């Protein structure tokens, strides 16, 4: 059995590959999102992305921030061998929208914004409002979990090499 620290260091690249793959899927094959949930889903890159390129003697960190920020610098970083290590995503399901960031190293969520809900008008409405909030809170976690399961199955399949080739072509293509 692997020591937890050894396993963490050995496989932490998977989270960064997952986030890089998400960006690739957003731009090239968003139909994959339909297979990972029960209703219509849309996932887009939000207002922040961090990429890291590790070398034997150091690393380079590229941060892209802003609502109207272009992702050209990110694509250039990918060309140099960087991976996405932190990404802000906008998740839509039906008419609802969530916004959150995910760290690749641990797949932790942060900066979590739920869709707006109405206020409870009467005391009897409070329980229903709490249940609605719990449902809304949980929905993106379940979606990302299903997406990660899909990614891992695909990553371990024979089809991964073809996807990797498509990703390399996408990275080399001018934005």
CSV table of C-alpha atoms in Angstrom, one decimal:
chain,number,residue,atom,x,y,z
A,1,UNK,CA,0.0,0.0,0.0
A,2,UNK,CA,1.3,3.4,-1.0
A,3,UNK,CA,2.0,6.0,1.7
A,4,UNK,CA,-0.5,8.8,1.3
A,5,UNK,CA,2.2,11.5,0.6
A,6,UNK,CA,3.8,9.3,-2.0
A,7,UNK,CA,0.5,8.6,-3.8
A,8,UNK,CA,-0.4,12.3,-3.6
A,9,UNK,CA,2.8,13.4,-5.2
A,10,UNK,CA,2.8,10.6,-7.8
A,11,UNK,CA,-0.8,11.3,-9.1
A,12,UNK,CA,-1.4,15.0,-8.5
A,13,UNK,CA,-0.7,15.6,-12.2
A,14,UNK,CA,-4.1,14.0,-12.9
A,15,UNK,CA,-6.0,17.0,-11.6
A,16,UNK,CA,-4.0,19.4,-13.7
A,17,UNK,CA,-4.5,17.2,-16.8
A,18,UNK,CA,-8.2,17.1,-15.9
A,19,UNK,CA,-8.5,20.9,-15.8
A,20,UNK,CA,-6.5,21.2,-19.1
A,21,UNK,CA,-8.8,18.6,-20.7
A,22,UNK,CA,-11.9,20.5,-19.5
A,23,UNK,CA,-10.6,23.6,-21.3
A,24,UNK,CA,-10.0,21.5,-24.4
A,25,UNK,CA,-13.5,19.9,-24.2
A,26,UNK,CA,-15.1,23.4,-23.7
A,27,UNK,CA,-13.6,24.6,-26.9
A,28,UNK,CA,-13.8,21.4,-29.0
A,29,UNK,CA,-16.5,18.9,-27.8
A,30,UNK,CA,-18.9,20.3,-25.3
A,31,UNK,CA,-21.3,17.5,-26.1
A,32,UNK,CA,-19.3,15.4,-23.5
A,33,UNK,CA,-21.0,17.5,-20.8
A,34,UNK,CA,-24.4,16.1,-21.8
A,35,UNK,CA,-23.2,12.6,-21.0
A,36,UNK,CA,-22.2,13.6,-17.4
A,37,UNK,CA,-25.6,14.8,-16.1
A,38,UNK,CA,-29.3,14.3,-16.4
A,39,UNK,CA,-30.2,17.7,-17.8
A,40,UNK,CA,-28.7,20.2,-20.2
A,41,UNK,CA,-25.3,21.4,-19.1
A,42,UNK,CA,-23.0,24.1,-20.3
A,43,UNK,CA,-19.6,24.8,-18.9
A,44,UNK,CA,-17.5,27.8,-19.9
A,45,UNK,CA,-14.2,29.3,-18.7
A,46,UNK,CA,-14.9,32.1,-16.2
A,47,UNK,CA,-12.7,35.0,-15.3
A,48,UNK,CA,-9.6,33.3,-14.0
A,49,UNK,CA,-7.1,30.7,-15.0
A,50,UNK,CA,-3.7,29.7,-13.6
A,51,UNK,CA,-1.2,27.6,-15.6
A,52,UNK,CA,2.1,26.2,-14.4
A,53,UNK,CA,5.1,25.0,-16.4
A,54,UNK,CA,7.5,23.0,-14.3
A,55,UNK,CA,11.1,22.5,-15.2
A,56,UNK,CA,13.9,20.6,-13.5
A,57,UNK,CA,15.3,23.8,-12.1
A,58,UNK,CA,12.2,25.9,-11.5
A,59,UNK,CA,8.7,26.7,-12.7
A,60,UNK,CA,6.8,29.4,-14.4
A,61,UNK,CA,3.3,30.5,-13.3
A,62,UNK,CA,0.9,32.3,-15.6
A,63,UNK,CA,-2.3,33.9,-14.2
A,64,UNK,CA,-5.0,35.2,-16.5
A,65,UNK,CA,-7.7,37.3,-14.8
A,66,UNK,CA,-10.6,39.5,-15.8
A,67,UNK,CA,-14.0,39.2,-17.3
A,68,UNK,CA,-12.8,40.1,-20.8
A,69,UNK,CA,-9.4,38.5,-20.6
A,70,UNK,CA,-8.3,36.6,-23.7
A,71,UNK,CA,-6.9,33.1,-23.3
A,72,UNK,CA,-4.1,33.6,-25.8
A,73,UNK,CA,-1.5,33.7,-23.1
A,74,UNK,CA,-2.8,30.4,-21.7
A,75,UNK,CA,-2.6,28.7,-25.1
A,76,UNK,CA,1.0,30.0,-25.5
A,77,UNK,CA,1.7,28.6,-22.1
A,78,UNK,CA,0.3,25.2,-23.1
A,79,UNK,CA,2.6,25.3,-26.2
A,80,UNK,CA,5.5,25.6,-23.7
A,81,UNK,CA,4.3,22.6,-21.7
A,82,UNK,CA,2.2,24.2,-19.0
A,83,UNK,CA,-0.9,22.6,-17.5
A,84,UNK,CA,-3.9,24.4,-16.0
A,85,UNK,CA,-3.6,24.2,-12.2
A,86,UNK,CA,-6.6,26.5,-11.3
A,87,UNK,CA,-9.6,27.4,-13.3
A,88,UNK,CA,-12.7,29.5,-12.8
A,89,UNK,CA,-15.8,27.9,-14.4
A,90,UNK,CA,-19.3,28.9,-15.1
A,91,UNK,CA,-21.7,26.0,-15.0
A,92,UNK,CA,-25.2,26.3,-16.4
A,93,UNK,CA,-28.0,23.8,-16.0
A,94,UNK,CA,-31.4,24.9,-17.5
A,95,UNK,CA,-31.8,28.5,-16.4
A,96,UNK,CA,-29.6,28.3,-13.4
A,97,UNK,CA,-25.9,29.4,-13.3
A,98,UNK,CA,-23.1,28.7,-10.8
A,99,UNK,CA,-19.6,30.1,-10.8
A,100,UNK,CA,-16.7,28.4,-9.0
A,101,UNK,CA,-13.0,27.7,-9.2
A,102,UNK,CA,-11.3,24.3,-9.0
A,103,UNK,CA,-7.7,23.7,-8.0
A,104,UNK,CA,-6.1,20.8,-10.0
A,105,UNK,CA,-3.8,19.6,-7.3
A,106,UNK,CA,-6.6,18.7,-4.9
A,107,UNK,CA,-9.8,19.3,-7.0
A,108,UNK,CA,-11.0,21.7,-4.2
A,109,UNK,CA,-13.8,24.1,-5.1
A,110,UNK,CA,-13.5,27.8,-4.1
A,111,UNK,CA,-15.1,31.1,-4.9
A,112,UNK,CA,-18.4,29.3,-5.1
A,113,UNK,CA,-21.5,31.3,-6.2
A,114,UNK,CA,-24.9,29.7,-6.2
A,115,UNK,CA,-27.8,30.8,-8.3
A,116,UNK,CA,-30.1,33.3,-6.7
A,117,UNK,CA,-33.1,32.0,-4.9
A,118,UNK,CA,-36.1,33.7,-3.5
A,119,UNK,CA,-36.5,34.6,0.2
A,120,UNK,CA,-38.9,32.6,2.5
A,121,UNK,CA,-42.1,34.6,2.8
A,122,UNK,CA,-43.5,32.5,5.7
A,123,UNK,CA,-42.0,30.3,8.4
A,124,UNK,CA,-43.3,27.1,6.6
A,125,UNK,CA,-41.3,28.0,3.5
A,126,UNK,CA,-37.9,27.9,5.3
A,127,UNK,CA,-37.6,24.1,5.2
A,128,UNK,CA,-38.2,24.1,1.4
A,129,UNK,CA,-35.8,26.9,0.9
A,130,UNK,CA,-33.1,25.1,2.8
A,131,UNK,CA,-33.7,21.9,0.8
A,132,UNK,CA,-33.5,24.0,-2.4
A,133,UNK,CA,-30.2,25.5,-1.3
A,134,UNK,CA,-28.8,22.1,-0.5
A,135,UNK,CA,-29.8,20.8,-4.0
A,136,UNK,CA,-28.3,23.9,-5.6
A,137,UNK,CA,-25.1,23.6,-3.6
A,138,UNK,CA,-24.6,19.9,-4.5
A,139,UNK,CA,-25.4,20.0,-8.2
A,140,UNK,CA,-22.1,21.3,-9.6
A,141,UNK,CA,-20.2,18.9,-7.3
A,142,UNK,CA,-22.1,15.9,-8.7
A,143,UNK,CA,-21.5,17.2,-12.3
A,144,UNK,CA,-17.8,17.7,-11.8
A,145,UNK,CA,-17.5,14.3,-10.1
A,146,UNK,CA,-19.3,12.6,-13.1
A,147,UNK,CA,-17.0,14.5,-15.5
A,148,UNK,CA,-13.9,13.4,-13.6
A,149,UNK,CA,-15.1,9.8,-13.7
A,150,UNK,CA,-15.6,10.1,-17.4
A,151,UNK,CA,-12.1,11.7,-17.8
A,152,UNK,CA,-10.4,8.9,-15.7
A,153,UNK,CA,-12.1,6.1,-17.7
A,154,UNK,CA,-11.2,7.8,-20.9
A,155,UNK,CA,-7.6,8.5,-19.7
A,156,UNK,CA,-7.2,4.8,-19.0
A,157,UNK,CA,-8.7,3.7,-22.3
A,158,UNK,CA,-7.0,3.0,-25.6
A,159,UNK,CA,-8.8,6.1,-27.0
A,160,UNK,CA,-6.7,8.5,-24.8
A,161,UNK,CA,-3.8,8.6,-27.4
A,162,UNK,CA,-6.2,9.9,-30.1
A,163,UNK,CA,-7.6,12.5,-27.6
A,164,UNK,CA,-4.0,13.5,-26.7
A,165,UNK,CA,-3.2,14.0,-30.4
A,166,UNK,CA,-6.3,16.2,-30.8
A,167,UNK,CA,-5.3,18.2,-27.7
A,168,UNK,CA,-1.8,18.7,-29.1
A,169,UNK,CA,-3.2,19.9,-32.4
A,170,UNK,CA,-5.6,22.3,-30.5
A,171,UNK,CA,-2.6,23.6,-28.5
A,172,UNK,CA,-0.6,24.3,-31.7
A,173,UNK,CA,-3.4,25.9,-33.5
A,174,UNK,CA,-3.4,29.7,-33.4
A,175,UNK,CA,-6.2,31.1,-31.1
